[in-house]
Each structure stands twice: as structure tokens, then as C-alpha cells.
XYZ file of N, CA, C and O in Angstrom:
488
model
N 0.839 -1.193 0.001
C -0.015 0.036 -0.009
C 0.856 1.259 0.026
O 0.530 2.247 -0.602
N 1.996 1.216 0.670
C 2.883 2.366 0.731
C 3.326 2.805 -0.668
O 3.583 3.972 -0.955
N 3.439 1.864 -1.561
C 3.883 2.108 -2.961
C 2.867 2.925 -3.693
O 3.169 3.462 -4.787
N 1.621 3.025 -3.208
C 0.580 3.822 -3.888
C 0.784 5.302 -3.672
O 0.128 6.108 -4.360
N 1.608 5.712 -2.745
C 1.778 7.099 -2.444
C 2.979 7.713 -3.222
O 3.996 7.122 -3.337
N 2.699 8.884 -3.753
C 3.788 9.625 -4.419
C 4.694 10.214 -3.347
O 4.283 10.415 -2.207
N 5.922 10.503 -3.707
C 6.845 11.080 -2.712
C 6.335 12.416 -2.197
O 5.749 13.199 -2.954
N 6.521 12.639 -0.940
C 6.118 13.892 -0.275
C 7.368 14.578 0.229
O 8.330 13.959 0.569
N 7.243 15.894 0.310
C 8.282 16.706 0.962
C 7.638 17.366 2.182
O 6.586 17.995 2.034
N 8.186 17.178 3.292
C 7.673 17.734 4.549
C 8.691 18.722 5.114
O 9.724 18.322 5.612
N 8.373 20.005 5.013
C 9.186 20.979 5.669
C 8.752 21.027 7.106
O 7.550 21.261 7.416
N 9.666 20.820 8.027
C 9.272 20.722 9.445
C 10.435 21.227 10.331
O 11.514 21.533 9.838
N 10.161 21.303 11.617
C 11.145 21.742 12.569
C 11.118 20.786 13.732
O 10.061 20.457 14.314
N 12.269 20.229 14.095
C 12.343 19.169 15.095
C 11.793 19.578 16.432
O 11.255 18.793 17.197
N 11.879 20.842 16.794
C 11.346 21.372 18.021
C 9.849 21.592 18.093
O 9.344 22.051 19.081
N 9.187 21.341 17.006
C 7.760 21.669 16.883
C 6.946 20.420 17.173
O 7.029 19.367 16.491
N 6.111 20.496 18.220
C 5.248 19.324 18.547
C 4.248 18.951 17.474
O 4.020 17.769 17.267
N 3.734 19.910 16.751
C 2.808 19.672 15.660
C 3.516 18.915 14.533
O 2.939 17.981 13.946
N 4.752 19.290 14.264
C 5.581 18.635 13.271
C 5.781 17.136 13.682
O 5.747 16.232 12.850
N 6.071 16.952 14.952
C 6.310 15.574 15.432
C 5.059 14.717 15.262
O 5.141 13.536 14.903
N 3.867 15.315 15.491
C 2.647 14.578 15.299
C 2.444 14.203 13.813
O 2.004 13.116 13.504
N 2.763 15.121 12.941
C 2.636 14.887 11.519
C 3.609 13.769 11.071
O 3.253 12.887 10.316
N 4.868 13.856 11.573
C 5.850 12.809 11.249
C 5.345 11.435 11.714
O 5.419 10.435 10.963
N 4.822 11.393 12.899
C 4.308 10.104 13.458
C 3.134 9.627 12.597
O 3.098 8.409 12.294
N 2.279 10.519 12.177
C 1.111 10.140 11.374
C 1.584 9.475 10.040
O 1.070 8.480 9.622
N 2.562 10.143 9.396
C 3.095 9.605 8.145
C 3.768 8.261 8.367
O 3.568 7.313 7.577
N 4.560 8.139 9.402
C 5.255 6.897 9.661
C 4.287 5.751 10.031
O 4.490 4.620 9.602
N 3.236 6.036 10.784
C 2.247 5.020 11.131
C 1.573 4.451 9.886
O 1.181 3.291 9.849
N 1.486 5.241 8.858
C 0.833 4.817 7.618
C 1.826 4.379 6.574
O 1.474 4.088 5.454
N 3.089 4.314 6.953
C 4.189 3.938 6.059
C 4.201 4.718 4.728
O 4.393 4.194 3.678
N 3.924 6.042 4.885
C 3.913 6.912 3.759
C 5.328 7.512 3.560
O 5.799 8.166 4.468
N 6.013 7.267 2.485
C 7.373 7.765 2.327
C 7.361 9.294 2.123
O 6.450 9.844 1.508
N 8.392 9.898 2.710
C 8.497 11.362 2.584
C 9.944 11.756 2.780
O 10.756 11.009 3.360
N 10.238 12.985 2.327
C 11.537 13.557 2.594
C 11.337 14.687 3.566
O 10.480 15.607 3.344
N 12.008 14.688 4.683
C 11.906 15.702 5.696
C 13.002 16.779 5.488
O 14.156 16.405 5.318
N 12.604 18.040 5.539
C 13.515 19.147 5.347
C 13.333 20.081 6.557
O 12.191 20.453 6.892
N 14.421 20.492 7.195
C 14.350 21.466 8.289
C 13.944 22.823 7.729
O 14.706 23.436 6.999
N 12.729 23.249 8.082
C 12.236 24.499 7.526
C 12.974 25.755 7.998
O 12.991 26.743 7.278
N 13.685 25.618 9.114
C 14.444 26.780 9.580
C 15.760 26.876 8.841
O 16.283 28.010 8.695
N 16.348 25.800 8.441
C 17.596 25.789 7.696
C 17.415 25.964 6.199
O 18.231 26.609 5.516
N 16.334 25.399 5.696
C 16.033 25.430 4.220
C 14.552 25.691 4.013
O 13.776 24.788 3.777
N 14.129 26.956 4.154
C 12.692 27.282 3.926
C 12.290 26.918 2.483
O 13.143 26.867 1.571
N 11.011 26.720 2.255
C 10.565 26.429 0.872
C 10.944 27.622 -0.032
O 10.956 28.768 0.456
N 11.268 27.345 -1.259
C 11.632 28.430 -2.191
C 10.429 29.335 -2.494
O 9.283 28.970 -2.326
N 10.796 30.519 -2.944
C 9.809 31.571 -3.245
C 8.682 31.078 -4.138
O 7.540 31.328 -3.847
N 9.027 30.364 -5.216
C 7.958 29.918 -6.156
C 7.020 28.906 -5.495
O 5.827 28.911 -5.781
N 7.496 28.106 -4.559
C 6.658 27.157 -3.847
C 5.766 27.896 -2.864
O 4.536 27.617 -2.712
N 6.274 28.924 -2.203
C 5.483 29.725 -1.320
C 4.410 30.502 -2.094
O 3.266 30.653 -1.606
N 4.723 30.968 -3.303
C 3.742 31.637 -4.125
C 2.629 30.689 -4.496
O 1.419 31.042 -4.491
N 2.961 29.474 -4.831
C 1.970 28.424 -5.149
C 1.090 28.161 -3.911
O -0.149 27.969 -4.034
N 1.701 28.074 -2.729
C 0.971 27.846 -1.520
C -0.018 29.010 -1.291
O -1.186 28.793 -0.934
N 0.426 30.255 -1.470
C -0.418 31.372 -1.313
C -1.619 31.289 -2.229
O -2.771 31.479 -1.743
N -1.409 30.881 -3.443
C -2.535 30.778 -4.372
C -3.482 29.644 -4.036
O -4.673 29.790 -4.050
N -2.922 28.489 -3.689
C -3.759 27.318 -3.316
C -4.530 27.549 -2.045
O -5.682 27.118 -1.926
N -3.919 28.145 -1.075
C -4.527 28.285 0.231
C -5.376 29.547 0.370
O -5.935 29.820 1.432
N -5.404 30.344 -0.687
C -6.299 31.510 -0.670
C -5.768 32.715 0.127
O -6.533 33.421 0.723
N -4.447 32.916 0.100
C -3.897 34.039 0.823
C -2.874 33.625 1.854
O -2.397 32.506 1.860
N -2.523 34.553 2.736
C -1.506 34.329 3.709
C -2.020 33.789 5.062
O -1.205 33.442 5.881
N -3.284 33.736 5.271
C -3.875 33.241 6.475
C -3.340 31.888 6.925
O -3.146 31.665 8.177
N -3.080 30.994 6.043
C -2.636 29.637 6.363
C -1.105 29.497 6.164
O -0.568 28.408 6.255
N -0.411 30.597 5.825
C 1.009 30.562 5.571
C 1.896 31.079 6.671
O 2.970 30.557 6.930
N 1.415 32.070 7.409
C 2.225 32.665 8.453
C 2.040 31.938 9.760
O 0.918 31.628 10.158
N 3.128 31.665 10.436
C 3.108 31.053 11.795
C 2.931 32.155 12.793
O 3.839 32.769 13.344
N 1.649 32.477 13.028
C 1.303 33.659 13.844
C 1.641 33.492 15.312
O 1.616 34.493 16.055
N 1.944 32.312 15.731
C 2.331 32.106 17.133
C 3.815 32.053 17.361
O 4.271 31.903 18.485
N 4.608 32.229 16.303
C 6.052 32.167 16.417
C 6.709 33.457 16.795
O 6.144 34.560 16.621
N 7.937 33.358 17.266
C 8.744 34.531 17.687
C 9.042 35.465 16.562
O 9.029 36.667 16.708
N 9.340 34.836 15.396
C 9.674 35.705 14.233
C 8.503 36.584 13.850
O 8.651 37.774 13.534
N 7.284 36.024 13.824
C 6.109 36.766 13.517
C 5.871 37.866 14.561
O 5.568 39.021 14.245
N 5.975 37.496 15.840
C 5.750 38.489 16.902
C 6.806 39.628 16.792
O 6.470 40.761 17.105
N 8.023 39.263 16.416
C 9.051 40.297 16.322
C 8.737 41.274 15.180
O 8.980 42.503 15.349
N 8.181 40.786 14.089
C 7.776 41.693 12.997
C 6.554 42.484 13.421
O 6.440 43.685 13.080
N 5.617 41.841 14.044
C 4.345 42.457 14.391
C 3.284 42.210 13.373
O 3.515 42.289 12.169
N 2.116 41.975 13.866
C 0.967 41.652 12.989
C 0.646 42.795 12.065
O 0.339 42.599 10.877
N 0.769 44.006 12.538
C 0.458 45.193 11.691
C 1.441 45.299 10.535
O 1.045 45.575 9.408
N 2.704 45.003 10.815
C 3.744 45.083 9.773
C 3.437 43.988 8.699
O 3.488 44.269 7.503
N 3.139 42.785 9.148
C 2.838 41.706 8.240
C 1.605 42.046 7.406
O 1.587 41.885 6.212
N 0.603 42.538 8.059
C -0.665 42.882 7.368
C -0.453 43.970 6.304
O -1.103 43.954 5.240
N 0.487 44.868 6.530
C 0.759 45.953 5.613
C 1.632 45.517 4.424
O 1.771 46.303 3.475
N 2.207 44.331 4.486
C 3.067 43.851 3.376
C 2.262 43.568 2.135
O 1.169 42.991 2.228
N 2.829 43.930 0.982
C 2.246 43.488 -0.254
C 2.650 42.020 -0.521
O 3.476 41.475 0.235
N 2.068 41.398 -1.540
C 2.300 39.971 -1.751
C 3.766 39.620 -1.889
O 4.278 38.707 -1.284
N 4.478 40.385 -2.744
C 5.885 40.076 -3.017
C 6.737 40.229 -1.731
O 7.619 39.422 -1.498
N 6.495 41.257 -0.963
C 7.254 41.474 0.289
C 6.994 40.377 1.288
O 7.911 39.846 1.921
N 5.699 39.976 1.393
C 5.385 38.912 2.308
C 5.990 37.571 1.883
O 6.561 36.845 2.715
N 5.960 37.295 0.635
C 6.572 36.047 0.088
C 8.063 36.071 0.337
O 8.662 35.038 0.755
N 8.715 37.189 0.100
C 10.190 37.308 0.330
C 10.494 37.122 1.821
O 11.490 36.444 2.169
N 9.662 37.648 2.700
C 9.888 37.467 4.157
C 9.768 36.011 4.545
O 10.609 35.485 5.316
N 8.762 35.325 4.020
C 8.570 33.888 4.321
C 9.756 33.103 3.773
O 10.243 32.217 4.491
N 10.200 33.374 2.586
C 11.329 32.639 1.964
C 12.618 32.841 2.720
O 13.515 32.002 2.735
N 12.728 34.035 3.364
C 13.983 34.356 4.092
C 14.052 33.815 5.493
O 15.130 33.630 6.041
N 12.872 33.549 6.094
C 12.851 33.090 7.482
C 11.806 31.953 7.669
O 10.621 32.238 7.747
N 12.319 30.713 7.601
C 11.422 29.575 7.747
C 10.563 29.566 9.035
O 9.562 28.927 9.106
N 11.025 30.319 10.042
C 10.269 30.357 11.324
C 8.959 31.147 11.138
O 8.058 31.063 12.005
N 8.901 31.948 10.083
C 7.626 32.706 9.789
C 6.549 31.814 9.173
O 5.394 32.172 9.176
N 6.926 30.636 8.665
C 6.042 29.765 7.954
C 5.301 28.818 8.859
O 5.895 28.167 9.723
N 4.000 28.717 8.687
C 3.196 27.752 9.468
C 3.705 26.334 9.139
O 3.866 25.977 7.965
N 3.893 25.574 10.148
C 4.448 24.238 9.930
C 3.591 23.176 10.609
O 2.835 23.539 11.525
N 3.720 21.965 10.175
C 4.528 21.500 9.029
C 3.943 22.015 7.694
O 2.767 22.456 7.644
N 4.772 22.020 6.723
C 4.490 22.542 5.370
C 4.687 21.300 4.474
O 5.785 20.914 4.205
N 3.586 20.701 3.970
C 3.620 19.483 3.191
C 3.376 19.757 1.732
O 2.457 20.499 1.372
N 4.201 19.155 0.876
C 4.076 19.296 -0.556
C 4.030 17.901 -1.205
O 4.931 17.075 -0.963
N 2.984 17.645 -1.966
C 2.831 16.363 -2.652
C 3.564 16.419 -3.972
O 3.891 17.516 -4.487
N 3.770 15.271 -4.624
C 4.429 15.230 -5.933
C 3.612 15.981 -6.977
O 4.171 16.486 -7.924
N 2.300 16.043 -6.811
C 1.447 16.737 -7.741
C 1.382 18.251 -7.515
O 0.777 19.021 -8.229
N 2.049 18.728 -6.395
C 2.088 20.104 -6.090
C 1.081 20.610 -5.126
O 1.013 21.775 -4.843
N 0.275 19.697 -4.595
C -0.695 20.122 -3.567
C 0.030 20.437 -2.295
O 0.999 19.774 -1.936
N -0.425 21.441 -1.557
C 0.268 21.917 -0.373
C -0.713 22.027 0.793
O -1.838 22.477 0.656
N -0.263 21.553 1.951
C -0.999 21.750 3.189
C -0.060 22.358 4.201
O 1.120 22.055 4.248
N -0.620 23.222 5.056
C 0.164 23.771 6.175
C -0.531 23.407 7.465
O -1.724 23.234 7.514
N 0.267 23.325 8.488
C -0.280 22.881 9.777
C -0.588 21.353 9.684
O -0.384 20.688 8.653
N -1.069 20.777 10.789
C -1.414 19.378 10.814
C -2.796 19.199 11.334
O -3.057 19.308 12.573
N -3.724 18.987 10.399
C -5.097 18.579 10.775
C -5.303 17.249 10.177
O -5.392 17.104 8.918
N -5.291 16.180 11.000
C -5.366 14.778 10.447
C -6.465 14.589 9.414
O -6.187 13.878 8.409
N -7.624 15.195 9.575
C -8.683 14.955 8.601
C -8.291 15.501 7.213
O -8.592 14.890 6.222
N -7.585 16.637 7.213
C -7.143 17.201 5.882
C -6.101 16.318 5.273
O -6.071 16.084 4.046
N -5.157 15.803 6.057
C -4.120 14.973 5.557
C -4.684 13.616 5.074
O -4.308 13.124 4.041
N -5.662 13.095 5.784
C -6.288 11.857 5.376
C -7.029 12.028 4.035
O -6.937 11.158 3.157
N -7.689 13.139 3.894
C -8.424 13.471 2.677
C -7.434 13.584 1.505
O -7.726 13.061 0.411
N -6.315 14.212 1.734
C -5.347 14.442 0.622
C -4.541 13.151 0.302
O -4.332 12.825 -0.826
N -4.162 12.428 1.345
C -3.241 11.314 1.178
C -3.915 9.952 1.257
O -3.281 8.937 0.945
N -5.162 9.920 1.615
C -5.911 8.641 1.671
C -5.499 7.849 2.864
O -5.376 6.687 2.870
């Protein structure tokens, strides 16, 4: 059954409890994936732009509970235009809501809601 799944890329952070839950979920289902440390190697700008478009804006892209976001301030982030916000996300992986999952077909999920992952990955 594991062979039925296309390769996944999971941008995650080892210190993130939600990321650990997502990793365990994938492993329990024997779904192969490549894990990338989102703080050392954030998703590239074009992938973040695709996520913005798929997710309907920045609401599901910014990690609003993180220190980097708080340091910038919600008002500053809200005032950013699309290009500035995407550049900020690409420059600082801690700004990105995690985990950040990318399927081989280019579908993107942020955060870990088991029902969404089940729906996408079966």
C-alpha cells in the first residue's frame, strides 16, 4: 500500500510538537516522505507563491504564534504586499506555518489537521 503514495516533501522543525505529530502520522501509515528542516532550508519563493494561491492568501502561511512573527508584528505583516510577504517567508522559515507538506502533484498543506491529511493522502 505504501507504494501507492507519491513522494512527499515535509518542511518541518524538530522542536515543533505539531511537526512531530505529523511525522508520526506519516510513519504510522508507512507513507514515504523527505523531511527538510524549515528553519535551515525554507521552501523556495515559487513554492510559497503556489501555496499562497492554493490556500487563498496568507492566512494559512504565516506562523502567527512564532517569535519571528511576533518580532515583525501583525500590523507590519498585514501591511506587506504579496511580493514582500513572500520574500519574508522565503527568508525566514520560522515565519512559515508548519509543518508545510508538498505532494508530488504540487498540492500543499500547512499545519497538521489529520482529517485534511487523510483526505489528501488517503
